[in-house]
mmCIF file of C-alpha atoms and ligand atoms in Angstrom:
data_model
loop_
_atom_site.group_PDB
_atom_site.id
_atom_site.type_symbol
_atom_site.label_atom_id
_atom_site.label_comp_id
_atom_site.label_asym_id
_atom_site.label_seq_id
_atom_site.Cartn_x
_atom_site.Cartn_y
_atom_site.Cartn_z
ATOM 1 C CA ASP Q 1 26.802 8.091 -8.186
ATOM 2 C CA THR Q 2 23.504 9.898 -7.681
ATOM 3 C CA TRP Q 3 20.553 8.082 -7.482
ATOM 4 C CA ARG Q 4 17.433 8.983 -8.849
ATOM 5 C CA TYR Q 5 14.273 7.524 -6.648
ATOM 6 C CA ALA Q 6 10.175 8.501 -6.412
ATOM 7 C CA PHE Q 7 7.524 8.130 -4.208
ATOM 8 C CA GLU Q 8 4.352 7.583 -4.456
ATOM 9 C CA GLU Q 9 3.626 9.751 -1.256
ATOM 10 C CA ALA Q 10 5.411 13.627 0.592
ATOM 11 C CA LEU Q 11 8.497 13.671 2.143
ATOM 12 C CA GLU Q 12 7.008 13.492 6.134
ATOM 13 C CA GLU Q 13 4.645 10.662 4.981
ATOM 14 C CA VAL Q 14 5.847 7.005 5.254
ATOM 15 C CA GLN Q 15 6.472 5.801 1.666
ATOM 16 C CA GLY Q 16 8.883 9.016 2.221
ATOM 17 C CA LYS Q 17 9.741 8.553 5.734
ATOM 18 C CA PHE Q 18 10.876 5.642 4.343
ATOM 19 C CA ALA Q 19 12.587 6.562 1.687
ATOM 20 C CA GLN Q 20 14.515 9.509 3.645
ATOM 21 C CA LYS Q 21 15.844 6.266 5.930
ATOM 22 C CA PHE Q 22 16.784 4.221 2.464
ATOM 23 C CA LYS Q 23 18.209 7.842 1.653
ATOM 24 C CA GLU Q 24 20.740 8.413 4.985
ATOM 25 C CA GLU Q 25 21.763 4.733 5.509
ATOM 26 C CA VAL Q 26 23.390 4.723 1.686
ATOM 27 C CA GLU Q 27 24.396 8.227 1.978
ATOM 28 C CA ALA Q 28 26.555 6.908 5.360
ATOM 29 C CA ASN Q 29 27.780 3.617 4.000
ATOM 30 C CA SER Q 30 28.898 4.500 -0.004
ATOM 31 C CA ASP Q 31 29.348 7.934 -2.083
ATOM 32 C CA HIS Q 32 26.747 7.762 -3.339
ATOM 33 C CA SER Q 33 23.476 9.861 -2.443
ATOM 34 C CA VAL Q 34 20.167 9.691 -3.204
ATOM 35 C CA GLN Q 35 18.080 12.119 -4.870
ATOM 36 C CA LEU Q 36 14.170 11.915 -3.768
ATOM 37 C CA PHE Q 37 11.050 12.222 -5.660
ATOM 38 C CA PRO Q 38 7.993 13.095 -4.118
ATOM 39 C CA PHE Q 39 4.332 12.302 -5.464
ATOM 40 C CA GLY Q 40 3.387 15.788 -7.052
ATOM 41 C CA THR Q 41 7.334 15.456 -8.863
ATOM 42 C CA LEU Q 42 6.996 13.326 -11.804
ATOM 43 C CA GLY Q 43 3.988 12.809 -12.251
ATOM 44 C CA GLU Q 44 1.130 9.683 -10.599
ATOM 45 C CA SER Q 45 2.568 6.709 -9.911
ATOM 46 C CA ASP Q 46 1.225 4.356 -12.340
ATOM 47 C CA SER Q 47 4.480 6.917 -14.292
ATOM 48 C CA ILE Q 48 7.131 6.522 -11.604
ATOM 49 C CA LEU Q 49 7.138 3.006 -12.508
ATOM 50 C CA GLU Q 50 7.704 3.266 -16.081
ATOM 51 C CA GLN Q 51 10.644 5.776 -15.423
ATOM 52 C CA THR Q 52 11.837 2.919 -12.903
ATOM 53 C CA GLN Q 53 11.388 -0.332 -15.465
ATOM 54 C CA SER Q 54 13.191 2.383 -18.475
ATOM 55 C CA GLY Q 55 16.396 3.174 -16.704
ATOM 56 C CA ILE Q 56 14.909 7.191 -16.100
ATOM 57 C CA LEU Q 57 15.188 6.124 -12.422
ATOM 58 C CA GLN Q 58 16.602 3.821 -10.124
ATOM 59 C CA PHE Q 59 14.820 3.035 -7.585
ATOM 60 C CA VAL Q 60 10.438 3.027 -6.836
ATOM 61 C CA ASP Q 61 7.711 2.586 -4.249
ATOM 62 C CA GLN Q 62 4.238 2.331 -5.924
ATOM 63 C CA SER Q 63 1.584 -0.369 -4.021
ATOM 64 C CA PRO Q 64 0.211 -3.337 -5.812
ATOM 65 C CA GLY Q 65 -3.196 -0.776 -5.570
ATOM 66 C CA PHE Q 66 -1.339 0.091 -8.903
ATOM 67 C CA THR Q 67 1.195 -3.025 -9.691
ATOM 68 C CA GLY Q 68 -1.879 -5.230 -9.762
ATOM 69 C CA ALA Q 69 -2.605 -3.813 -14.101
ATOM 70 C CA LEU Q 70 0.799 -4.707 -14.190
ATOM 71 C CA ILE Q 71 1.350 -7.928 -12.254
ATOM 72 C CA PRO Q 72 -1.646 -10.016 -12.223
ATOM 73 C CA GLU Q 73 -0.413 -11.706 -9.363
ATOM 74 C CA ALA Q 74 0.210 -8.393 -6.654
ATOM 75 C CA GLN Q 75 -3.715 -8.098 -7.080
ATOM 76 C CA VAL Q 76 -3.293 -10.791 -3.524
ATOM 77 C CA PHE Q 77 -3.823 -7.905 -1.226
ATOM 78 C CA PHE Q 78 -7.195 -6.825 -2.434
ATOM 79 C CA VAL Q 79 -8.376 -10.440 -1.397
ATOM 80 C CA PRO Q 80 -10.640 -8.583 1.372
ATOM 81 C CA TYR Q 81 -9.649 -10.214 5.238
ATOM 82 C CA LEU Q 82 -7.055 -11.882 4.503
ATOM 83 C CA LEU Q 83 -4.144 -9.909 6.384
ATOM 84 C CA PRO Q 84 -4.465 -10.200 10.402
ATOM 85 C CA GLN Q 85 -4.183 -6.345 11.563
ATOM 86 C CA ASP Q 86 -2.447 -6.691 14.128
ATOM 87 C CA GLU Q 87 0.727 -4.309 13.578
ATOM 88 C CA GLU Q 88 3.961 -7.087 15.416
ATOM 89 C CA THR Q 89 1.675 -9.569 13.208
ATOM 90 C CA LEU Q 90 1.670 -8.423 9.998
ATOM 91 C CA ALA Q 91 5.278 -6.796 10.473
ATOM 92 C CA THR Q 92 6.504 -10.370 11.089
ATOM 93 C CA PHE Q 93 5.018 -11.807 8.315
ATOM 94 C CA PHE Q 94 6.027 -9.454 5.793
ATOM 95 C CA GLU Q 95 9.916 -10.182 6.815
ATOM 96 C CA GLU Q 96 9.372 -13.637 6.784
ATOM 97 C CA SER Q 97 6.648 -14.576 3.931
ATOM 98 C CA LYS Q 98 8.229 -16.889 0.673
ATOM 99 C CA ALA Q 99 5.828 -15.485 -1.300
ATOM 100 C CA ILE Q 100 6.486 -12.247 -0.452
ATOM 101 C CA ASN Q 101 10.634 -12.378 -0.413
ATOM 102 C CA GLU Q 102 10.116 -15.794 -3.050
ATOM 103 C CA MET Q 103 7.878 -16.032 -5.276
ATOM 104 C CA PHE Q 104 7.347 -12.317 -5.941
ATOM 105 C CA PRO Q 105 10.534 -11.178 -6.592
ATOM 106 C CA PRO Q 106 11.259 -13.119 -10.168
ATOM 107 C CA LEU Q 107 7.571 -11.441 -11.814
ATOM 108 C CA TYR Q 108 8.412 -8.273 -11.060
ATOM 109 C CA ALA Q 109 12.072 -9.344 -12.090
ATOM 110 C CA GLU Q 110 9.672 -10.062 -15.471
ATOM 111 C CA GLN Q 111 8.872 -6.109 -16.024
ATOM 112 C CA GLY Q 112 12.458 -4.917 -15.397
ATOM 113 C CA LEU Q 113 12.731 -4.816 -11.679
ATOM 114 C CA GLU Q 114 14.542 -5.485 -8.444
ATOM 115 C CA LEU Q 115 11.443 -6.303 -5.675
ATOM 116 C CA LEU Q 116 13.221 -4.916 -2.596
ATOM 117 C CA THR Q 117 10.856 -4.966 0.377
ATOM 118 C CA MET Q 118 7.377 -4.884 0.841
ATOM 119 C CA PHE Q 119 6.461 -3.265 3.408
ATOM 120 C CA PRO Q 120 2.487 -2.678 5.934
ATOM 121 C CA GLU Q 121 1.270 1.148 5.791
ATOM 122 C CA GLY Q 122 -1.756 0.878 7.970
ATOM 123 C CA GLU Q 123 -5.976 -0.349 8.599
ATOM 124 C CA VAL Q 124 -7.167 0.729 5.608
ATOM 125 C CA MET Q 125 -10.257 3.341 6.256
ATOM 126 C CA MET Q 126 -13.385 3.657 4.537
ATOM 127 C CA THR Q 127 -13.952 7.729 4.251
ATOM 128 C CA THR Q 128 -18.061 8.743 3.228
ATOM 129 C CA THR Q 129 -20.156 11.915 2.725
ATOM 130 C CA GLU Q 130 -22.429 9.691 4.736
ATOM 131 C CA PRO Q 131 -22.048 7.237 6.966
ATOM 132 C CA VAL Q 132 -21.275 2.637 6.670
ATOM 133 C CA GLU Q 133 -22.605 0.403 8.349
ATOM 134 C CA GLY Q 134 -23.066 -2.930 5.381
ATOM 135 C CA PRO Q 135 -22.523 -2.764 1.818
ATOM 136 C CA ALA Q 136 -26.371 -1.656 1.399
ATOM 137 C CA ASP Q 137 -24.892 2.202 3.012
ATOM 138 C CA LEU Q 138 -21.960 1.668 -0.057
ATOM 139 C CA ASN Q 139 -25.658 1.371 -2.922
ATOM 140 C CA GLU Q 140 -24.848 3.789 -5.537
ATOM 141 C CA VAL Q 141 -21.949 5.218 -4.241
ATOM 142 C CA LYS Q 142 -19.454 6.567 -6.002
ATOM 143 C CA PHE Q 143 -16.108 4.407 -4.959
ATOM 144 C CA ARG Q 144 -12.901 5.582 -5.458
ATOM 145 C CA VAL Q 145 -11.046 2.951 -6.032
ATOM 146 C CA MET Q 146 -6.920 3.113 -7.363
ATOM 147 C CA THR Q 147 -6.465 1.504 -10.662
ATOM 148 C CA ASN Q 148 -6.485 -2.202 -9.833
ATOM 149 C CA PRO Q 149 -9.319 -4.780 -10.966
ATOM 150 C CA LEU Q 150 -9.756 -6.829 -8.136
ATOM 151 C CA LEU Q 151 -9.760 -4.140 -5.997
ATOM 152 C CA VAL Q 152 -13.131 -3.061 -8.348
ATOM 153 C CA GLU Q 153 -14.267 -6.686 -7.877
ATOM 154 C CA SER Q 154 -13.576 -6.277 -4.596
ATOM 155 C CA TYR Q 155 -15.859 -3.044 -4.184
ATOM 156 C CA GLN Q 156 -17.544 -3.929 -6.169
ATOM 157 C CA ALA Q 157 -19.230 -6.998 -4.096
ATOM 158 C CA PHE Q 158 -19.157 -4.365 -0.879
ATOM 159 C CA GLY Q 159 -22.056 -3.456 -2.113
ATOM 160 C CA ALA Q 160 -20.497 0.579 -4.525
ATOM 161 C CA THR Q 161 -19.902 1.383 -7.807
ATOM 162 C CA PRO Q 162 -16.090 0.992 -7.339
ATOM 163 C CA THR Q 163 -13.874 4.893 -9.607
ATOM 164 C CA PRO Q 164 -10.548 3.394 -10.692
ATOM 165 C CA LEU Q 165 -8.789 6.305 -10.352
ATOM 166 C CA PRO Q 166 -4.607 7.904 -9.734
ATOM 167 C CA TRP Q 167 -4.398 9.899 -6.323
ATOM 168 C CA GLY Q 168 -3.930 12.504 -8.014
ATOM 169 C CA GLU Q 169 -6.931 13.064 -8.524
ATOM 170 C CA VAL Q 170 -9.160 11.826 -5.713
ATOM 171 C CA TYR Q 171 -9.041 15.106 -3.219
ATOM 172 C CA GLY Q 172 -10.954 16.804 -6.578
ATOM 173 C CA ALA Q 173 -12.609 15.378 -6.759
ATOM 174 C CA LEU Q 174 -14.163 14.657 -3.763
ATOM 175 C CA GLN Q 175 -14.773 18.151 -3.797
ATOM 176 C CA THR Q 176 -17.482 18.320 -6.508
ATOM 177 C CA GLY Q 177 -19.308 14.814 -6.256
ATOM 178 C CA ILE Q 178 -18.196 12.604 -8.828
ATOM 179 C CA ILE Q 179 -16.925 10.150 -5.826
ATOM 180 C CA GLN Q 180 -18.496 10.325 -2.489
ATOM 181 C CA GLY Q 181 -15.804 8.011 -1.436
ATOM 182 C CA GLN Q 182 -12.753 6.571 -0.614
ATOM 183 C CA GLU Q 183 -10.592 4.223 1.259
ATOM 184 C CA ASN Q 184 -6.872 4.438 3.048
ATOM 185 C CA PRO Q 185 -5.728 4.206 5.880
ATOM 186 C CA ALA Q 186 -5.903 6.683 8.623
ATOM 187 C CA PHE Q 187 -2.135 8.427 8.573
ATOM 188 C CA PHE Q 188 -3.359 9.763 4.377
ATOM 189 C CA ILE Q 189 -6.610 10.891 5.814
ATOM 190 C CA GLU Q 190 -5.260 12.959 7.747
ATOM 191 C CA SER Q 191 -1.922 13.904 6.001
ATOM 192 C CA THR Q 192 -4.076 14.158 2.438
ATOM 193 C CA LYS Q 193 -6.713 16.173 4.581
ATOM 194 C CA MET Q 194 -9.618 14.159 2.400
ATOM 195 C CA TYR Q 195 -11.581 14.112 6.021
ATOM 196 C CA GLU Q 196 -12.394 17.960 4.360
ATOM 197 C CA VAL Q 197 -13.980 16.302 1.939
ATOM 198 C CA THR Q 198 -16.389 13.403 3.161
ATOM 199 C CA ASP Q 199 -17.908 13.224 7.116
ATOM 200 C CA HIS Q 200 -16.987 9.997 8.327
ATOM 201 C CA ILE Q 201 -15.039 6.990 9.096
ATOM 202 C CA THR Q 202 -15.595 3.750 9.024
ATOM 203 C CA ARG Q 203 -13.939 0.548 10.073
ATOM 204 C CA ALA Q 204 -13.949 -1.948 8.507
ATOM 205 C CA GLY Q 205 -10.773 -4.675 8.776
ATOM 206 C CA HIS Q 206 -11.509 -5.779 5.643
ATOM 207 C CA ASN Q 207 -7.162 -4.699 5.134
ATOM 208 C CA ASN Q 208 -3.874 -3.214 5.711
ATOM 209 C CA PHE Q 209 -2.210 -0.563 3.242
ATOM 210 C CA THR Q 210 1.031 -3.012 1.283
ATOM 211 C CA THR Q 211 3.164 -0.790 -0.589
ATOM 212 C CA ALA Q 212 6.561 -2.041 -2.117
ATOM 213 C CA VAL Q 213 10.270 -0.735 -2.905
ATOM 214 C CA MET Q 214 11.609 -1.830 -5.767
ATOM 215 C CA ALA Q 215 15.140 -1.220 -8.556
ATOM 216 C CA ASN Q 216 15.689 -0.732 -12.049
ATOM 217 C CA LYS Q 217 16.885 -4.521 -12.176
ATOM 218 C CA GLU Q 218 19.470 -4.259 -15.239
ATOM 219 C CA PHE Q 219 21.565 -1.594 -12.517
ATOM 220 C CA TYR Q 220 20.815 -2.823 -8.892
ATOM 221 C CA ASP Q 221 22.178 -6.025 -11.513
ATOM 222 C CA GLY Q 222 24.831 -4.081 -12.610
ATOM 223 C CA LEU Q 223 26.125 -3.071 -9.081
ATOM 224 C CA SER Q 224 29.463 -3.599 -7.200
ATOM 225 C CA ASP Q 225 28.523 -6.489 -4.383
ATOM 226 C CA GLU Q 226 29.841 -4.262 -2.624
ATOM 227 C CA ASP Q 227 27.200 -1.225 -3.594
ATOM 228 C CA ARG Q 228 24.163 -4.240 -4.064
ATOM 229 C CA THR Q 229 25.191 -5.062 -0.172
ATOM 230 C CA VAL Q 230 24.574 -1.160 0.896
ATOM 231 C CA VAL Q 231 21.241 -1.361 -0.594
ATOM 232 C CA ASP Q 232 20.183 -3.822 0.618
ATOM 233 C CA ASN Q 233 21.466 -3.055 4.118
ATOM 234 C CA ALA Q 234 20.257 0.278 3.678
ATOM 235 C CA ILE Q 235 16.211 -1.108 3.213
ATOM 236 C CA ASP Q 236 16.412 -3.413 5.717
ATOM 237 C CA VAL Q 237 17.457 -0.717 8.596
ATOM 238 C CA ALA Q 238 14.905 1.327 6.345
ATOM 239 C CA PHE Q 239 11.305 -1.386 6.957
ATOM 240 C CA ASP Q 240 12.850 -2.127 10.593
ATOM 241 C CA TYR Q 241 12.052 2.225 11.167
ATOM 242 C CA ILE Q 242 9.398 2.221 9.876
ATOM 243 C CA ILE Q 243 7.907 0.121 11.676
ATOM 244 C CA ASP Q 244 9.016 1.290 14.513
ATOM 245 C CA TYR Q 245 7.782 5.017 12.830
ATOM 246 C CA GLN Q 246 4.399 3.429 12.921
ATOM 247 C CA ASP Q 247 4.049 2.238 16.019
ATOM 248 C CA GLY Q 248 0.965 3.893 17.345
ATOM 249 C CA LEU Q 249 0.687 6.022 13.571
ATOM 250 C CA THR Q 250 -2.810 5.246 13.530
ATOM 251 C CA GLU Q 251 -4.375 6.786 16.643
ATOM 252 C CA GLU Q 252 -1.782 10.055 16.981
ATOM 253 C CA SER Q 253 -3.965 10.829 13.344
ATOM 254 C CA LEU Q 254 -7.458 9.605 14.841
ATOM 255 C CA GLU Q 255 -7.163 11.733 17.114
ATOM 256 C CA LYS Q 256 -5.755 14.904 15.195
ATOM 257 C CA ILE Q 257 -8.731 14.266 12.738
ATOM 258 C CA LYS Q 258 -10.521 14.546 15.875
ATOM 259 C CA GLU Q 259 -9.187 17.617 16.770
ATOM 260 C CA ALA Q 260 -9.726 19.665 13.000
ATOM 261 C CA LYS Q 261 -12.701 18.245 12.495
ATOM 262 C CA PRO Q 262 -14.876 17.331 15.457
ATOM 263 C CA SER Q 263 -17.955 16.345 13.869
ATOM 264 C CA MET Q 264 -15.916 13.485 11.760
ATOM 265 C CA THR Q 265 -17.406 10.592 12.401
ATOM 266 C CA ILE Q 266 -15.178 7.056 13.722
ATOM 267 C CA THR Q 267 -16.371 4.090 13.727
ATOM 268 C CA THR Q 268 -15.125 0.706 14.258
ATOM 269 C CA LEU Q 269 -17.839 -1.965 13.246
ATOM 270 C CA THR Q 270 -19.094 -4.234 14.628
ATOM 271 C CA GLU Q 271 -17.948 -8.614 14.445
ATOM 272 C CA GLU Q 272 -21.616 -8.571 12.979
ATOM 273 C CA GLN Q 273 -21.528 -5.629 11.488
ATOM 274 C CA ARG Q 274 -18.690 -6.555 9.451
ATOM 275 C CA GLN Q 275 -20.034 -10.198 8.820
ATOM 276 C CA PRO Q 276 -21.272 -9.512 5.255
ATOM 277 C CA PHE Q 277 -18.059 -7.273 4.250
ATOM 278 C CA MET Q 278 -16.056 -11.116 5.322
ATOM 279 C CA ASP Q 279 -18.501 -13.050 3.887
ATOM 280 C CA THR Q 280 -17.601 -11.320 0.076
ATOM 281 C CA ALA Q 281 -14.403 -12.470 0.364
ATOM 282 C CA ASP Q 282 -14.987 -15.724 -0.628
ATOM 283 C CA SER Q 283 -16.345 -15.124 -3.743
ATOM 284 C CA VAL Q 284 -13.217 -12.232 -4.354
ATOM 285 C CA GLU Q 285 -10.503 -15.088 -3.439
ATOM 286 C CA GLN Q 286 -12.178 -16.816 -6.623
ATOM 287 C CA GLU Q 287 -12.184 -13.790 -8.302
ATOM 288 C CA PHE Q 288 -7.967 -14.216 -7.555
ATOM 289 C CA LEU Q 289 -7.676 -17.612 -9.028
ATOM 290 C CA GLU Q 290 -9.585 -16.055 -12.524
ATOM 291 C CA ILE Q 291 -7.753 -12.976 -13.490
ATOM 292 C CA GLY Q 292 -4.583 -13.362 -10.598
ATOM 293 C CA GLY Q 293 -2.429 -14.662 -13.541
ATOM 294 C CA ASP Q 294 -0.790 -17.998 -13.569
ATOM 295 C CA GLN Q 295 0.770 -18.579 -10.652
ATOM 296 C CA ALA Q 296 -2.120 -16.892 -8.058
ATOM 297 C CA GLN Q 297 -2.750 -19.998 -7.200
ATOM 298 C CA ALA Q 298 0.589 -20.833 -5.863
ATOM 299 C CA ILE Q 299 0.683 -17.224 -4.871
ATOM 300 C CA LEU Q 300 -2.466 -16.988 -2.977
ATOM 301 C CA ASP Q 301 -1.164 -20.869 -1.311
ATOM 302 C CA GLN Q 302 2.523 -19.804 0.180
ATOM 303 C CA LEU Q 303 0.547 -16.295 1.503
ATOM 304 C CA LYS Q 304 -2.078 -18.171 3.316
ATOM 305 C CA ALA Q 305 0.686 -21.200 4.814
ATOM 306 C CA ASP Q 306 2.902 -17.225 5.818
ATOM 307 C CA LEU Q 307 0.012 -16.241 7.846
ATOM 308 C CA GLU Q 308 -0.846 -19.334 9.792
ATOM 309 C CA ALA Q 309 3.559 -19.862 9.792
ATOM 310 C CA VAL Q 310 3.221 -15.829 11.779
ATOM 311 C CA SER Q 311 -0.153 -16.719 13.478
ATOM 312 C CA SER Q 312 1.167 -19.403 15.256
ATOM 313 C CA GLN Q 313 4.559 -17.814 16.399
HETATM 314 O O1 6CS O 1 -4.474 5.815 -2.076
HETATM 315 C C1 6CS O 1 -3.599 6.189 -2.811
HETATM 316 O O2 6CS O 1 -2.738 6.149 -4.330
HETATM 317 C C2 6CS O 1 -2.631 6.639 -2.271
HETATM 318 N N1 6CS O 1 -2.573 6.141 -0.767
HETATM 319 C C3 6CS O 1 -1.702 5.347 -0.057
HETATM 320 C C4 6CS O 1 -1.626 5.500 1.187
HETATM 321 N N2 6CS O 1 -0.192 5.526 -1.017
HETATM 322 C C5 6CS O 1 -0.318 6.054 -2.039
HETATM 323 C C6 6CS O 1 -1.699 5.385 -3.030
HETATM 324 O O3 6CS O 1 -0.974 6.087 -4.095
#
């Protein structure tokens, strides 16, 4: 059979690298082939998820930034300053977290999706047309966020005017001035040339980009034991690969941005400058408990326990 796998990024971006490794592993260990559909070939993120739910696609990579509207608990990744920035700790967290590996799968299953893995894609940075040193600088800034209600809350708490948009509209909206800011990991700011339409990068350390790989549940449940093992192993290999692949990627990407546009400023906020952003975390967490679905409290508690466990290792 040919299995169809869509993702939200280009072939040579992080989700594409993961998908390529998955394809390579499946094809080396079975008679199946995997057809990859990068961003732009099948429609926006919401559309590829729907196509997976309906069985047109077998595999999909969609970030909680978009899934939060469908599975409210997945919004937990947008409580600011919840995830650690240390990449090694973060990788261990994704591997070992009970919230991710045991509590999320049944919630995805209710939507017809088999959650195969979640992995980090790097520190999220703001890019804006004016410098940002604190929440006051975000005042009146129309700031694009993924279509996730808690992310909207979070940027409201940061003082901005959040503007949820699908990815395909972001470059044009920055270019025409409809929005004046957006957030993403450095590799993505570089590869999609978002530095061309913004002038300042700000590292507030408030989040790390999380993404999720899923299969159509009926398809996955219908696989032979042997094929299911091939899929599960390919996911494990691709997970390790993508963690290694990202080693040093943030700093390399920032270097490339500097080279392409020397006037771009890259500012890491000090602890003191971060404090007002950090001070919003409690209220955003409260909001998550309100809008994060039936399991919100349980997921949040488990996630915190999981984070505690990895940071004390
Ligand atoms: O900002 C976004 O919408 C996109 N950012 C990344 C890093 N991946 C996919 C997503 O669509």
